[in-house]
Coordinates of C-alpha atoms and ligand atoms in Angstrom, one line a residue:
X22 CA 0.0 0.0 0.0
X23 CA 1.5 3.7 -0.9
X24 CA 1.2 6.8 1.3
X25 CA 0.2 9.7 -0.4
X26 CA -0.2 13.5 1.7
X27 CA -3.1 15.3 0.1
X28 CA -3.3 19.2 0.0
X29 CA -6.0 20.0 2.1
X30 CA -7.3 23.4 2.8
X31 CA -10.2 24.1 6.0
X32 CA -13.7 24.3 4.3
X33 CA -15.7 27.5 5.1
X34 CA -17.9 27.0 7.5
X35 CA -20.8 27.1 5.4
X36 CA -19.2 24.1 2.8
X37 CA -18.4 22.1 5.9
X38 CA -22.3 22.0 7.3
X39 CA -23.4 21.3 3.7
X40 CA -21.1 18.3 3.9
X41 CA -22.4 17.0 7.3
X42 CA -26.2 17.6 5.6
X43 CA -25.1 15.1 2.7
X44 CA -23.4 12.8 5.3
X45 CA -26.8 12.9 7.4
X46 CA -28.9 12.4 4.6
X47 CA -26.7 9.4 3.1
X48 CA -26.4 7.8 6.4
X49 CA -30.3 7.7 6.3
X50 CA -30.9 6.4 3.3
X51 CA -29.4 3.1 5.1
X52 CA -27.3 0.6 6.5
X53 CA -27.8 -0.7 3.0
X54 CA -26.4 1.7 0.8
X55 CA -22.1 2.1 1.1
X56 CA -21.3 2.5 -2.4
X57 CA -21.9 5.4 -4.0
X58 CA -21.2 7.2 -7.1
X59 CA -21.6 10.7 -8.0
X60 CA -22.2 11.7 -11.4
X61 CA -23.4 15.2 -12.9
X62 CA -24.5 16.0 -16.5
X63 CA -21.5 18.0 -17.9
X64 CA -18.6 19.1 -16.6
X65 CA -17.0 20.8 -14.2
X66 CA -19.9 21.1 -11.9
X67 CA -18.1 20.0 -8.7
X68 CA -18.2 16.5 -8.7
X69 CA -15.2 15.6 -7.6
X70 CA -14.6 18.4 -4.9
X71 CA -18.3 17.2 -3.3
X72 CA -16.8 13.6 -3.6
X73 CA -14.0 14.5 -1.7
X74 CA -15.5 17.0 1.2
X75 CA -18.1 13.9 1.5
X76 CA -15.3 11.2 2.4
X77 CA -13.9 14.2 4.6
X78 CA -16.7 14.7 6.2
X79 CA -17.5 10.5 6.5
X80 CA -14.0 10.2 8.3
X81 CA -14.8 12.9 10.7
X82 CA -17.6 10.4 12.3
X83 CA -14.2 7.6 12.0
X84 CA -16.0 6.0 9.0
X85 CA -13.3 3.5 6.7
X86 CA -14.1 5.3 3.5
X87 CA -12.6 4.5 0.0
X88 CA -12.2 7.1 -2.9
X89 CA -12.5 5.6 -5.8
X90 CA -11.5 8.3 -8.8
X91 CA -13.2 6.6 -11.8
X92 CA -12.6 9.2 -13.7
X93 CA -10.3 7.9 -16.1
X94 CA -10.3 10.9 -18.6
X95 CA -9.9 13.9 -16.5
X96 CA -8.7 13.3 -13.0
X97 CA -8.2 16.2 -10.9
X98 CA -8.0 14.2 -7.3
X99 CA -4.3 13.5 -8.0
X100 CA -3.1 16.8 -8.4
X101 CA -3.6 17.8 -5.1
X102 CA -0.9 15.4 -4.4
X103 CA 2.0 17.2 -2.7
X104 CA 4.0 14.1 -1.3
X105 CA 4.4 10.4 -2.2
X106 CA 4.0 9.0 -6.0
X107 CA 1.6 7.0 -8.1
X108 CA 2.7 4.0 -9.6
X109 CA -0.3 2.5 -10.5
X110 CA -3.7 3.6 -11.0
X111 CA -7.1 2.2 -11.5
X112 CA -6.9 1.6 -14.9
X113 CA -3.6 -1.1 -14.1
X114 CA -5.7 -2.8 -12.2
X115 CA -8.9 -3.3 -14.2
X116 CA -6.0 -4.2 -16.4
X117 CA -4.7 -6.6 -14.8
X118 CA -1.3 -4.8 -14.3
X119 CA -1.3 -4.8 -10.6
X120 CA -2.5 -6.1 -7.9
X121 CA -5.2 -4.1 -5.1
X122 CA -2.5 -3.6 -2.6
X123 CA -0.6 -1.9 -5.4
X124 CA -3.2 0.7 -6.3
X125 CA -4.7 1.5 -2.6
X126 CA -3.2 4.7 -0.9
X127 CA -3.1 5.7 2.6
X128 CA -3.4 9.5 3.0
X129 CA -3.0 12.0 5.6
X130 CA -6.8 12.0 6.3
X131 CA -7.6 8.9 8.8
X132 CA -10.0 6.8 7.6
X133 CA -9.5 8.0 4.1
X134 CA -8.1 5.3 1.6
X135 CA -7.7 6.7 -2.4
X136 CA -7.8 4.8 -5.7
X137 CA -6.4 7.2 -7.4
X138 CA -6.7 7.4 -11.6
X139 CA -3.5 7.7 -13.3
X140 CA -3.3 6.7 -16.9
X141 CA -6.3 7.7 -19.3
X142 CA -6.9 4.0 -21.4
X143 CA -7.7 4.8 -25.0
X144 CA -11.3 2.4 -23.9
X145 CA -12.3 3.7 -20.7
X146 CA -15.9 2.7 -20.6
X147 CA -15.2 -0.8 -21.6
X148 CA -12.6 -1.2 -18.3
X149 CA -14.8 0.2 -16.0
X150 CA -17.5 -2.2 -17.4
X151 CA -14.6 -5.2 -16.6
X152 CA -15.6 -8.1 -14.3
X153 CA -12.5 -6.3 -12.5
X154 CA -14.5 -3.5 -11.9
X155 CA -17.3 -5.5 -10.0
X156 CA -15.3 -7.6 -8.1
X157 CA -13.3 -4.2 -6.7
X158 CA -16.1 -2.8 -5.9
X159 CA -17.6 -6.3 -4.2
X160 CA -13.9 -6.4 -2.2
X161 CA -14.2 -2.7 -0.9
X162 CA -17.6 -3.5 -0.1
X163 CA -16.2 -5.6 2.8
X164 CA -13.8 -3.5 4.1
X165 CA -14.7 -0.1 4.4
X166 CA -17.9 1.5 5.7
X167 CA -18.0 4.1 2.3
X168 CA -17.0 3.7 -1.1
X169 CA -17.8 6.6 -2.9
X170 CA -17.1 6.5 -6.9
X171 CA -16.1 9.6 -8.4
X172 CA -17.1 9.5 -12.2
X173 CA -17.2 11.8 -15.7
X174 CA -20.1 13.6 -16.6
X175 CA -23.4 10.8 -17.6
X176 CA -24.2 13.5 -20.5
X177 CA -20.9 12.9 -22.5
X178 CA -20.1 9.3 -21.7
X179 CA -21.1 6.2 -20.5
X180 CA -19.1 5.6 -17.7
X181 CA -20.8 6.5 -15.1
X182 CA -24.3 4.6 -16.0
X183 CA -21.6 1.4 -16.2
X184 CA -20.2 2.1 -12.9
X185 CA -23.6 2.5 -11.2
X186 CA -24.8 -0.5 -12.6
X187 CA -22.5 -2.0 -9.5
X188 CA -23.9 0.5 -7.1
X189 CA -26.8 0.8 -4.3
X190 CA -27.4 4.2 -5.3
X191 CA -26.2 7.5 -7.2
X192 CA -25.9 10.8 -6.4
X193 CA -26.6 13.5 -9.0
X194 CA -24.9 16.9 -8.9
X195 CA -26.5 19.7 -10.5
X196 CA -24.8 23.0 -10.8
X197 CA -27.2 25.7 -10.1
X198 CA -28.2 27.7 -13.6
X199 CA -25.5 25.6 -15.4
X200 CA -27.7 22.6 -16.7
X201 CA -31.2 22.6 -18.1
X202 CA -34.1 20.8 -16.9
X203 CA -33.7 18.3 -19.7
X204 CA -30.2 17.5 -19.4
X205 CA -30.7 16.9 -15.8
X206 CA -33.7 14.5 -16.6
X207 CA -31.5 12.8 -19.2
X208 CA -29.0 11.8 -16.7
X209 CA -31.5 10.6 -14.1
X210 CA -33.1 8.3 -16.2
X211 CA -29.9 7.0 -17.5
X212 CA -29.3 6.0 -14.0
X213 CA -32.3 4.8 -13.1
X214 CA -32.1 2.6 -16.7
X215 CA -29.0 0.8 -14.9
X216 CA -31.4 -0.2 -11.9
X217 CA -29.5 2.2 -9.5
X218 CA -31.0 4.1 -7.3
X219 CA -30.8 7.7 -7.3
X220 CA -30.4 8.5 -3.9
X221 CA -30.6 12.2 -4.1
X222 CA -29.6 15.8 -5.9
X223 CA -27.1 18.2 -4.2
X224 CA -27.4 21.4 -5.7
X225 CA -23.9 22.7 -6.2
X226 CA -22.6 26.7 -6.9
X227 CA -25.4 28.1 -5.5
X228 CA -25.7 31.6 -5.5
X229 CA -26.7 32.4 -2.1
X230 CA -26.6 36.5 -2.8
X231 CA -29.2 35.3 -5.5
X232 CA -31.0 32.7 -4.2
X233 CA -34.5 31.8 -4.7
X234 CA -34.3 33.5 -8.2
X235 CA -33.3 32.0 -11.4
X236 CA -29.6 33.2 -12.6
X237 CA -28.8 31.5 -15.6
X238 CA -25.4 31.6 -16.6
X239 CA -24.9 31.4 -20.3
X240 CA -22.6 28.0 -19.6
X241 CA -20.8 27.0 -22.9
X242 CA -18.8 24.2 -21.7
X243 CA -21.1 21.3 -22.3
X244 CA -18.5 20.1 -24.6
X245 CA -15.5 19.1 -22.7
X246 CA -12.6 17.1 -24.9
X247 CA -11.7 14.8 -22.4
X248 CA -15.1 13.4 -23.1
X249 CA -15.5 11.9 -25.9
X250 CA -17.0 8.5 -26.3
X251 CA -14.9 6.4 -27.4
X252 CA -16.9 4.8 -30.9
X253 CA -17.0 1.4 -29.7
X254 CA -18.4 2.6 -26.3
X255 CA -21.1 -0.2 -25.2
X256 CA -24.4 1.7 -24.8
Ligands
ADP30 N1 -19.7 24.9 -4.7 C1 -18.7 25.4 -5.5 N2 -18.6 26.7 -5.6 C2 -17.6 27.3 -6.3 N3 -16.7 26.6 -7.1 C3 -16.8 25.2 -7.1 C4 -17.9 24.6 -6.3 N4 -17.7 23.2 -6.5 C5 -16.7 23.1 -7.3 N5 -16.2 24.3 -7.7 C6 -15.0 24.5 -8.6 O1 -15.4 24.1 -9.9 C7 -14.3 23.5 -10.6 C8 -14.7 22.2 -11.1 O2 -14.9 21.3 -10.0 P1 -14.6 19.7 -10.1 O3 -14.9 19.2 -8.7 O4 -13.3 19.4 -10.7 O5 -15.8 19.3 -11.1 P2 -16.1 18.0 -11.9 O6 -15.4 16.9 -11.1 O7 -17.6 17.9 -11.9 O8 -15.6 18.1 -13.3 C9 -13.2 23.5 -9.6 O9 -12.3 24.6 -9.9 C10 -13.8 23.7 -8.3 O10 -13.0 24.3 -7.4
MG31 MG1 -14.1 15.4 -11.7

């Protein structure tokens, strides 16, 4: 198992009892339901910052949690590295190229374990889809309290709807005035399609200055190039 030392900063206040809400509200959606993912419709709507205040805030209560950054085209998690290196990443292991113990990293949150992603696979969706991919998630499912999935955006790929497939439930991340009605409706039915449940919405970026109206931000970024299906994706 590596060590790696994460950059952390304080949340505000305000982030931090958002957290403890989503904690609370996961926690009583039941003894039942320990892995999670998180997916959004485009990108850059926070996914993986909520993913990560979330196991923060699961390890406050000493919950085992396991990050699981299934993000294989855009990872962000592992640049807030700032001591100890990756050798291995998830993709190795749905690969076959190393073992668990390899890939598993200890970090300077206790209680917080990391698969971190490292290397993009030119077939992403078709890994994550890999018998490998269940039998992680069945393996973590016995030894930690929380595995939370951190995946790319269900409105540009698959990959997510594949990894939820092997969930109890999904969380979808809306960013406030960023993503339509529709696109948001898209993405829950593609999860529900997998059988997963969709255990709830947190509304991220909220302006709270604004709040209660309706801001839309023109948001033109619903194309992201780290997203694009692969043409032999499985649908
Ligand atoms: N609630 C928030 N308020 C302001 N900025 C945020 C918020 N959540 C995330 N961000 C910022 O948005 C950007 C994208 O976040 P990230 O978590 O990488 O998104 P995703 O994983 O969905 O692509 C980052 O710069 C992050 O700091
Ligand atoms: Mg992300």
């Amino acid at each position: 198992m590596e060590y790696v030392e994460l950059k952390l900063e304080e949340l505000p206040y305000e982030i931090n009892e958002e957290m403890k809400l989503l904690r609370t509200n996961l926690q009583f959606c039941g003894a039942d339901k320990k892995v999670i993912c998180v997916t959004s419709a485009v990108a850059s709507e926070g996914k993986s910052t909520t993913v990560l205040n979330l196991c923060r805030s699961l390890t406050e209560q000493n919950k085992r949690v396991l990050l699981i950054d299934a993000d294989l085209r855009k990872s962000v998690l592992r640049k807030s590295i700032i001591l100890g290196k990756l050798r291995f990443g998830l993709s190795h292991l749905l690969t076959g190229q190393c073992s668990l113990d390899d890939v598993t990293c200890r970090t300077n949150v206790k209680g917080l374990t990391i698969i971190f992603s490292l290397v993009t696979p030119p077939n992403p969706s078709e890994i994550l889809s890999s018998k490998q991919m269940e039998e992680l998630l069945r393996a973590a499912r016995g030894s930690f309290d929380y595995v939370i999935v951190d995946t790319p955006p269900l409105g540009m790929v698959v990959d997510a709807a594949v990894i939820a497939h092997h969930c109890d439930g999904a969380i979808m991340l809306i960013s406030a005035g960023e993503v339509s009605y529709r696109a948001a409706q898209d993405v829950e039915h593609k999860l529900r399609n997998t059988g997963c449940p969709v255990l709830g919405v947190v509304l991220n970026k909220v302006d709270r200055k604004k709040s209660g109206k309706y801001y839309g931000r023109y948001y033109g970024k619903y194309y992201d190039k780290y997203y694009e299906e692969e043409p032999h994706a499985k649908r």
